[in-house]
Amino acid sequence: MARKEPAADAANAGRLKQIVLTYKMTRKADPKIGLVLAAVGIVTFGVFLAIGFLIGHPIYLGILGLLLAFLATAIVFGRRAERAAFGQMEGQPGAAAAVLDNIGRGWTTTPAVAMNRSQDVVHRAVGKAGIVLVAEGNPNRVKSLLAAEKKRMARVVADVPVHDVLVGTGEGQTQLKKLRTTMLKFPRVLSGPQVTATNDRLRAMGDLMSNMPLPKGPLPKGMRMPKGGRMR
């Protein structure tokens, strides 16, 4: 019992530290976060307390209002923290891969299955919706990457639906913060065993990272990427 208490205290301390760090990060992108959270908490508590006085039960409604004020503040904080995080990630190479890694159960993500020398990149996610290719980079350049990757996959998974998503803020593109929602909206057409079989076939086909002929250890100074690699 004595061992469990220090472990629980350490876990709580770690959680509190994480919340503080998240708040500091959010405040950099959203300076008004403190005022917003205070307003949400005070207004929620005030409304329930006022109702309590009106019906003659200020203590009960006050306690309920306090709990709901905490809940409302936590929800608002979570949403604004998420928005701030996406704002900082927007436009950063590999940002879409980070979102895909946290999309949830049922999806298998393989980052950077295709890339060119301009650092335009295509990631692959496989789930019950089929295969989703998520591209980051110049819209004109990534079209050729997407076409080449679809052609390559068609050799082994021609019977699986393939969707493509271009991440960005331009017309016809999907904002980073909406990527997860967009992925989850695709209709589910594959069963669990079909998803597993699709992943197995794609793994057997290989990907950019596994097929690239890189030497072990750091690259020697001045060495360039070999032309025979899968860089496009």
PDB file of C-alpha atoms in Angstrom:
ATOM      1  CA  MET A   1       0.000   0.000   0.000  1.00  0.00           C
ATOM      2  CA  ALA A   2       2.871   2.307   0.870  1.00  0.00           C
ATOM      3  CA  ARG A   3       4.447   1.622  -2.517  1.00  0.00           C
ATOM      4  CA  LYS A   4       1.294   2.523  -4.418  1.00  0.00           C
ATOM      5  CA  GLU A   5       0.970   5.967  -2.797  1.00  0.00           C
ATOM      6  CA  PRO A   6       4.350   7.318  -4.007  1.00  0.00           C
ATOM      7  CA  ALA A   7       3.598   5.939  -7.486  1.00  0.00           C
ATOM      8  CA  ALA A   8       0.207   7.678  -7.507  1.00  0.00           C
ATOM      9  CA  ASP A   9       1.768  10.919  -6.278  1.00  0.00           C
ATOM     10  CA  ALA A  10       4.396  10.736  -9.016  1.00  0.00           C
ATOM     11  CA  ALA A  11       1.703  10.140 -11.652  1.00  0.00           C
ATOM     12  CA  ASN A  12      -0.325  13.107 -10.407  1.00  0.00           C
ATOM     13  CA  ALA A  13       2.759  15.318 -10.378  1.00  0.00           C
ATOM     14  CA  GLY A  14       3.549  14.264 -13.940  1.00  0.00           C
ATOM     15  CA  ARG A  15      -0.003  15.031 -15.036  1.00  0.00           C
ATOM     16  CA  LEU A  16       0.078  18.450 -13.396  1.00  0.00           C
ATOM     17  CA  LYS A  17       3.422  19.245 -15.025  1.00  0.00           C
ATOM     18  CA  GLN A  18       2.022  18.252 -18.409  1.00  0.00           C
ATOM     19  CA  ILE A  19      -1.004  20.524 -17.931  1.00  0.00           C
ATOM     20  CA  VAL A  20       1.251  23.439 -16.986  1.00  0.00           C
ATOM     21  CA  LEU A  21       3.464  22.878 -20.033  1.00  0.00           C
ATOM     22  CA  THR A  22       0.409  22.635 -22.288  1.00  0.00           C
ATOM     23  CA  TYR A  23      -0.975  25.864 -20.845  1.00  0.00           C
ATOM     24  CA  LYS A  24       2.321  27.696 -21.431  1.00  0.00           C
ATOM     25  CA  MET A  25       2.486  26.429 -24.998  1.00  0.00           C
ATOM     26  CA  THR A  26      -1.120  27.451 -25.643  1.00  0.00           C
ATOM     27  CA  ARG A  27      -0.628  30.914 -24.127  1.00  0.00           C
ATOM     28  CA  LYS A  28       2.168  31.656 -26.609  1.00  0.00           C
ATOM     29  CA  ALA A  29      -0.227  31.174 -29.512  1.00  0.00           C
ATOM     30  CA  ASP A  30      -3.366  32.321 -27.669  1.00  0.00           C
ATOM     31  CA  PRO A  31      -2.479  35.114 -25.185  1.00  0.00           C
ATOM     32  CA  LYS A  32      -6.113  35.482 -24.076  1.00  0.00           C
ATOM     33  CA  ILE A  33      -6.447  31.869 -22.951  1.00  0.00           C
ATOM     34  CA  GLY A  34      -6.328  32.799 -19.243  1.00  0.00           C
ATOM     35  CA  LEU A  35      -9.114  35.373 -19.545  1.00  0.00           C
ATOM     36  CA  VAL A  36     -11.229  33.020 -21.651  1.00  0.00           C
ATOM     37  CA  LEU A  37     -10.937  30.154 -19.174  1.00  0.00           C
ATOM     38  CA  ALA A  38     -11.678  32.436 -16.218  1.00  0.00           C
ATOM     39  CA  ALA A  39     -14.749  33.843 -17.999  1.00  0.00           C
ATOM     40  CA  VAL A  40     -16.066  30.370 -18.854  1.00  0.00           C
ATOM     41  CA  GLY A  41     -15.640  29.147 -15.286  1.00  0.00           C
ATOM     42  CA  ILE A  42     -17.130  32.233 -13.616  1.00  0.00           C
ATOM     43  CA  VAL A  43     -20.098  32.494 -15.978  1.00  0.00           C
ATOM     44  CA  THR A  44     -20.957  28.799 -15.678  1.00  0.00           C
ATOM     45  CA  PHE A  45     -20.720  28.858 -11.891  1.00  0.00           C
ATOM     46  CA  GLY A  46     -22.617  32.154 -11.689  1.00  0.00           C
ATOM     47  CA  VAL A  47     -25.514  30.906 -13.797  1.00  0.00           C
ATOM     48  CA  PHE A  48     -26.051  27.795 -11.682  1.00  0.00           C
ATOM     49  CA  LEU A  49     -25.655  29.725  -8.439  1.00  0.00           C
ATOM     50  CA  ALA A  50     -28.252  32.266  -9.589  1.00  0.00           C
ATOM     51  CA  ILE A  51     -30.650  29.450 -10.489  1.00  0.00           C
ATOM     52  CA  GLY A  52     -30.024  27.962  -7.060  1.00  0.00           C
ATOM     53  CA  PHE A  53     -31.062  31.182  -5.313  1.00  0.00           C
ATOM     54  CA  LEU A  54     -34.156  31.414  -7.507  1.00  0.00           C
ATOM     55  CA  ILE A  55     -35.370  27.925  -6.615  1.00  0.00           C
ATOM     56  CA  GLY A  56     -34.200  28.077  -3.018  1.00  0.00           C
ATOM     57  CA  HIS A  57     -31.277  25.624  -3.252  1.00  0.00           C
ATOM     58  CA  PRO A  58     -28.142  27.758  -3.636  1.00  0.00           C
ATOM     59  CA  ILE A  59     -25.836  25.224  -1.953  1.00  0.00           C
ATOM     60  CA  TYR A  60     -26.820  22.271  -4.146  1.00  0.00           C
ATOM     61  CA  LEU A  61     -26.808  24.282  -7.354  1.00  0.00           C
ATOM     62  CA  GLY A  62     -23.610  26.019  -6.289  1.00  0.00           C
ATOM     63  CA  ILE A  63     -21.814  22.680  -5.904  1.00  0.00           C
ATOM     64  CA  LEU A  64     -23.221  21.461  -9.232  1.00  0.00           C
ATOM     65  CA  GLY A  65     -22.248  24.758 -10.858  1.00  0.00           C
ATOM     66  CA  LEU A  66     -18.699  24.433  -9.524  1.00  0.00           C
ATOM     67  CA  LEU A  67     -18.329  20.945 -10.989  1.00  0.00           C
ATOM     68  CA  LEU A  68     -19.800  21.968 -14.339  1.00  0.00           C
ATOM     69  CA  ALA A  69     -17.655  25.113 -14.398  1.00  0.00           C
ATOM     70  CA  PHE A  70     -14.557  22.933 -14.013  1.00  0.00           C
ATOM     71  CA  LEU A  71     -15.790  20.617 -16.776  1.00  0.00           C
ATOM     72  CA  ALA A  72     -16.585  23.491 -19.148  1.00  0.00           C
ATOM     73  CA  THR A  73     -13.198  25.083 -18.489  1.00  0.00           C
ATOM     74  CA  ALA A  74     -11.422  21.790 -19.187  1.00  0.00           C
ATOM     75  CA  ILE A  75     -13.305  21.334 -22.481  1.00  0.00           C
ATOM     76  CA  VAL A  76     -12.566  24.863 -23.674  1.00  0.00           C
ATOM     77  CA  PHE A  77      -8.931  24.553 -22.633  1.00  0.00           C
ATOM     78  CA  GLY A  78      -8.563  21.265 -24.505  1.00  0.00           C
ATOM     79  CA  ARG A  79     -10.025  22.678 -27.709  1.00  0.00           C
ATOM     80  CA  ARG A  80      -7.963  25.865 -27.639  1.00  0.00           C
ATOM     81  CA  ALA A  81      -4.805  23.906 -26.795  1.00  0.00           C
ATOM     82  CA  GLU A  82      -5.465  21.604 -29.753  1.00  0.00           C
ATOM     83  CA  ARG A  83      -6.035  24.603 -32.030  1.00  0.00           C
ATOM     84  CA  ALA A  84      -2.786  26.209 -30.828  1.00  0.00           C
ATOM     85  CA  ALA A  85      -0.860  22.982 -31.408  1.00  0.00           C
ATOM     86  CA  PHE A  86      -2.185  22.638 -34.955  1.00  0.00           C
ATOM     87  CA  GLY A  87      -1.386  26.294 -35.601  1.00  0.00           C
ATOM     88  CA  GLN A  88       2.237  25.730 -34.632  1.00  0.00           C
ATOM     89  CA  MET A  89       2.478  22.531 -36.680  1.00  0.00           C
ATOM     90  CA  GLU A  90       0.837  24.004 -39.797  1.00  0.00           C
ATOM     91  CA  GLY A  91       3.306  24.113 -42.659  1.00  0.00           C
ATOM     92  CA  GLN A  92       5.986  22.111 -40.830  1.00  0.00           C
ATOM     93  CA  PRO A  93       7.393  19.086 -42.724  1.00  0.00           C
ATOM     94  CA  GLY A  94       5.988  15.865 -41.310  1.00  0.00           C
ATOM     95  CA  ALA A  95       3.107  17.551 -39.465  1.00  0.00           C
ATOM     96  CA  ALA A  96       0.522  15.353 -41.203  1.00  0.00           C
ATOM     97  CA  ALA A  97       2.407  12.215 -40.165  1.00  0.00           C
ATOM     98  CA  ALA A  98       2.187  13.327 -36.527  1.00  0.00           C
ATOM     99  CA  VAL A  99      -1.590  13.722 -36.850  1.00  0.00           C
ATOM    100  CA  LEU A 100      -1.935  10.335 -38.553  1.00  0.00           C
ATOM    101  CA  ASP A 101       0.016   8.650 -35.756  1.00  0.00           C
ATOM    102  CA  ASN A 102      -2.645   9.844 -33.313  1.00  0.00           C
ATOM    103  CA  ILE A 103      -5.710   9.208 -35.443  1.00  0.00           C
ATOM    104  CA  GLY A 104      -6.873   6.320 -33.273  1.00  0.00           C
ATOM    105  CA  ARG A 105      -7.242   2.565 -33.313  1.00  0.00           C
ATOM    106  CA  GLY A 106      -7.894   0.707 -36.527  1.00  0.00           C
ATOM    107  CA  TRP A 107      -5.418   2.692 -38.632  1.00  0.00           C
ATOM    108  CA  THR A 108      -1.854   1.752 -39.582  1.00  0.00           C
ATOM    109  CA  THR A 109       0.313   4.674 -40.678  1.00  0.00           C
ATOM    110  CA  THR A 110       3.486   4.526 -42.747  1.00  0.00           C
ATOM    111  CA  PRO A 111       5.179   7.930 -43.039  1.00  0.00           C
ATOM    112  CA  ALA A 112       7.063   9.091 -46.129  1.00  0.00           C
ATOM    113  CA  VAL A 113       6.226   6.312 -48.574  1.00  0.00           C
ATOM    114  CA  ALA A 114       7.164   8.753 -51.357  1.00  0.00           C
ATOM    115  CA  MET A 115       9.268  11.902 -51.388  1.00  0.00           C
ATOM    116  CA  ASN A 116      11.065  14.180 -53.811  1.00  0.00           C
ATOM    117  CA  ARG A 117      14.110  16.416 -53.528  1.00  0.00           C
ATOM    118  CA  SER A 118      11.914  19.432 -52.741  1.00  0.00           C
ATOM    119  CA  GLN A 119      10.750  17.623 -49.579  1.00  0.00           C
ATOM    120  CA  ASP A 120       7.214  17.118 -50.839  1.00  0.00           C
ATOM    121  CA  VAL A 121       6.092  13.927 -49.163  1.00  0.00           C
ATOM    122  CA  VAL A 122       3.300  11.339 -49.212  1.00  0.00           C
ATOM    123  CA  HIS A 123       2.253   9.344 -46.141  1.00  0.00           C
ATOM    124  CA  ARG A 124       0.075   6.235 -46.193  1.00  0.00           C
ATOM    125  CA  ALA A 125      -2.657   5.206 -43.770  1.00  0.00           C
ATOM    126  CA  VAL A 126      -4.556   1.911 -43.980  1.00  0.00           C
ATOM    127  CA  GLY A 127      -7.847   1.248 -42.228  1.00  0.00           C
ATOM    128  CA  LYS A 128     -11.383   0.044 -42.833  1.00  0.00           C
ATOM    129  CA  ALA A 129     -11.888   2.933 -45.265  1.00  0.00           C
ATOM    130  CA  GLY A 130      -9.131   1.451 -47.437  1.00  0.00           C
ATOM    131  CA  ILE A 131      -5.869   3.217 -48.224  1.00  0.00           C
ATOM    132  CA  VAL A 132      -5.503   6.953 -47.684  1.00  0.00           C
ATOM    133  CA  LEU A 133      -2.521   8.758 -49.197  1.00  0.00           C
ATOM    134  CA  VAL A 134      -1.852  12.042 -47.407  1.00  0.00           C
ATOM    135  CA  ALA A 135       0.366  14.492 -49.271  1.00  0.00           C
ATOM    136  CA  GLU A 136       2.277  17.491 -47.945  1.00  0.00           C
ATOM    137  CA  GLY A 137       3.970  20.041 -50.186  1.00  0.00           C
ATOM    138  CA  ASN A 138       3.486  21.920 -53.428  1.00  0.00           C
ATOM    139  CA  PRO A 139       0.098  20.934 -54.938  1.00  0.00           C
ATOM    140  CA  ASN A 140       1.491  20.700 -58.465  1.00  0.00           C
ATOM    141  CA  ARG A 141       4.487  18.587 -57.506  1.00  0.00           C
ATOM    142  CA  VAL A 142       2.718  16.155 -55.189  1.00  0.00           C
ATOM    143  CA  LYS A 143       0.245  15.175 -57.902  1.00  0.00           C
ATOM    144  CA  SER A 144       2.986  13.247 -59.671  1.00  0.00           C
ATOM    145  CA  LEU A 145       4.040  11.657 -56.367  1.00  0.00           C
ATOM    146  CA  LEU A 146       0.468  10.554 -55.677  1.00  0.00           C
ATOM    147  CA  ALA A 147       0.027   9.185 -59.208  1.00  0.00           C
ATOM    148  CA  ALA A 148       3.289   7.233 -59.016  1.00  0.00           C
ATOM    149  CA  GLU A 149       2.431   5.794 -55.581  1.00  0.00           C
ATOM    150  CA  LYS A 150      -1.063   4.741 -56.720  1.00  0.00           C
ATOM    151  CA  LYS A 151       0.451   3.018 -59.765  1.00  0.00           C
ATOM    152  CA  ARG A 152       2.983   1.231 -57.563  1.00  0.00           C
ATOM    153  CA  MET A 153       0.306   0.042 -55.111  1.00  0.00           C
ATOM    154  CA  ALA A 154      -2.048  -1.071 -57.884  1.00  0.00           C
ATOM    155  CA  ARG A 155       0.258  -4.005 -58.524  1.00  0.00           C
ATOM    156  CA  VAL A 156      -0.564  -5.588 -55.184  1.00  0.00           C
ATOM    157  CA  VAL A 157      -3.770  -3.964 -53.873  1.00  0.00           C
ATOM    158  CA  ALA A 158      -5.822  -3.186 -56.972  1.00  0.00           C
ATOM    159  CA  ASP A 159      -9.015  -4.327 -55.228  1.00  0.00           C
ATOM    160  CA  VAL A 160      -8.694  -1.858 -52.300  1.00  0.00           C
ATOM    161  CA  PRO A 161     -10.187   1.666 -52.496  1.00  0.00           C
ATOM    162  CA  VAL A 162      -7.589   4.451 -52.435  1.00  0.00           C
ATOM    163  CA  HIS A 163      -8.283   8.005 -51.272  1.00  0.00           C
ATOM    164  CA  ASP A 164      -5.904  10.933 -51.430  1.00  0.00           C
ATOM    165  CA  VAL A 165      -5.790  14.022 -49.228  1.00  0.00           C
ATOM    166  CA  LEU A 166      -3.636  17.082 -49.835  1.00  0.00           C
ATOM    167  CA  VAL A 167      -2.845  18.912 -46.603  1.00  0.00           C
ATOM    168  CA  GLY A 168      -2.651  22.692 -46.770  1.00  0.00           C
ATOM    169  CA  THR A 169      -4.624  25.913 -46.553  1.00  0.00           C
ATOM    170  CA  GLY A 170      -5.260  26.498 -50.260  1.00  0.00           C
ATOM    171  CA  GLU A 171      -8.318  25.753 -52.370  1.00  0.00           C
ATOM    172  CA  GLY A 172      -9.106  22.058 -52.553  1.00  0.00           C
ATOM    173  CA  GLN A 173      -6.752  21.282 -49.685  1.00  0.00           C
ATOM    174  CA  THR A 174      -7.505  19.973 -46.192  1.00  0.00           C
ATOM    175  CA  GLN A 175      -6.340  21.991 -43.199  1.00  0.00           C
ATOM    176  CA  LEU A 176      -4.129  20.102 -40.778  1.00  0.00           C
ATOM    177  CA  LYS A 177      -6.624  20.518 -37.932  1.00  0.00           C
ATOM    178  CA  LYS A 178      -9.334  18.904 -40.079  1.00  0.00           C
ATOM    179  CA  LEU A 179      -7.234  15.969 -41.280  1.00  0.00           C
ATOM    180  CA  ARG A 180      -8.381  13.537 -38.602  1.00  0.00           C
ATOM    181  CA  THR A 181     -12.058  14.430 -39.143  1.00  0.00           C
ATOM    182  CA  THR A 182     -11.663  14.016 -42.903  1.00  0.00           C
ATOM    183  CA  MET A 183     -10.075  10.584 -42.454  1.00  0.00           C
ATOM    184  CA  LEU A 184     -12.854   9.383 -40.184  1.00  0.00           C
ATOM    185  CA  LYS A 185     -15.542  10.493 -42.665  1.00  0.00           C
ATOM    186  CA  PHE A 186     -14.443   8.050 -45.346  1.00  0.00           C
ATOM    187  CA  PRO A 187     -16.916   5.142 -45.609  1.00  0.00           C
ATOM    188  CA  ARG A 188     -15.783   1.878 -44.035  1.00  0.00           C
ATOM    189  CA  VAL A 189     -15.722  -0.800 -46.700  1.00  0.00           C
ATOM    190  CA  LEU A 190     -13.117  -3.296 -45.460  1.00  0.00           C
ATOM    191  CA  SER A 191     -13.354  -5.887 -42.709  1.00  0.00           C
ATOM    192  CA  GLY A 192     -10.666  -6.404 -40.092  1.00  0.00           C
ATOM    193  CA  PRO A 193      -9.074  -9.385 -41.908  1.00  0.00           C
ATOM    194  CA  GLN A 194      -9.080  -7.420 -45.192  1.00  0.00           C
ATOM    195  CA  VAL A 195      -7.253  -4.537 -43.490  1.00  0.00           C
ATOM    196  CA  THR A 196      -4.660  -6.961 -42.126  1.00  0.00           C
ATOM    197  CA  ALA A 197      -4.191  -8.578 -45.537  1.00  0.00           C
ATOM    198  CA  THR A 198      -3.806  -5.167 -47.182  1.00  0.00           C
ATOM    199  CA  ASN A 199      -1.159  -4.137 -44.664  1.00  0.00           C
ATOM    200  CA  ASP A 200       0.720  -7.405 -45.204  1.00  0.00           C
ATOM    201  CA  ARG A 201       0.776  -6.936 -48.978  1.00  0.00           C
ATOM    202  CA  LEU A 202       1.933  -3.332 -48.686  1.00  0.00           C
ATOM    203  CA  ARG A 203       4.695  -4.283 -46.238  1.00  0.00           C
ATOM    204  CA  ALA A 204       5.872  -6.968 -48.635  1.00  0.00           C
ATOM    205  CA  MET A 205       6.019  -4.320 -51.358  1.00  0.00           C
ATOM    206  CA  GLY A 206       8.287  -2.208 -49.149  1.00  0.00           C
ATOM    207  CA  ASP A 207       8.388   1.555 -48.699  1.00  0.00           C
ATOM    208  CA  LEU A 208      10.703   4.495 -49.145  1.00  0.00           C
ATOM    209  CA  MET A 209      12.588   4.109 -45.890  1.00  0.00           C
ATOM    210  CA  SER A 210      13.173   0.361 -46.162  1.00  0.00           C
ATOM    211  CA  ASN A 211      14.157   0.416 -49.843  1.00  0.00           C
ATOM    212  CA  MET A 212      16.450   3.450 -49.776  1.00  0.00           C
ATOM    213  CA  PRO A 213      20.089   2.305 -50.136  1.00  0.00           C
ATOM    214  CA  LEU A 214      21.570   4.304 -47.264  1.00  0.00           C
ATOM    215  CA  PRO A 215      24.805   3.295 -45.523  1.00  0.00           C
ATOM    216  CA  LYS A 216      24.756   2.481 -41.823  1.00  0.00           C
ATOM    217  CA  GLY A 217      25.609   5.355 -39.514  1.00  0.00           C
ATOM    218  CA  PRO A 218      25.775   9.050 -40.445  1.00  0.00           C
ATOM    219  CA  LEU A 219      26.283  10.011 -44.064  1.00  0.00           C
ATOM    220  CA  PRO A 220      29.875  10.976 -44.906  1.00  0.00           C
ATOM    221  CA  LYS A 221      30.393  14.708 -45.348  1.00  0.00           C
ATOM    222  CA  GLY A 222      29.645  15.799 -48.903  1.00  0.00           C
ATOM    223  CA  MET A 223      27.913  12.551 -49.840  1.00  0.00           C
ATOM    224  CA  ARG A 224      24.731  12.945 -51.924  1.00  0.00           C
ATOM    225  CA  MET A 225      21.641  10.780 -52.205  1.00  0.00           C
ATOM    226  CA  PRO A 226      22.267   7.999 -54.763  1.00  0.00           C
ATOM    227  CA  LYS A 227      20.217   8.257 -57.950  1.00  0.00           C
ATOM    228  CA  GLY A 228      19.079   4.670 -57.607  1.00  0.00           C
ATOM    229  CA  GLY A 229      17.110   5.366 -54.410  1.00  0.00           C
ATOM    230  CA  ARG A 230      13.375   5.696 -54.204  1.00  0.00           C
ATOM    231  CA  MET A 231      13.547   9.468 -53.951  1.00  0.00           C
ATOM    232  CA  ARG A 232      11.498  10.891 -56.760  1.00  0.00           C
TER     233      ARG A 232
END
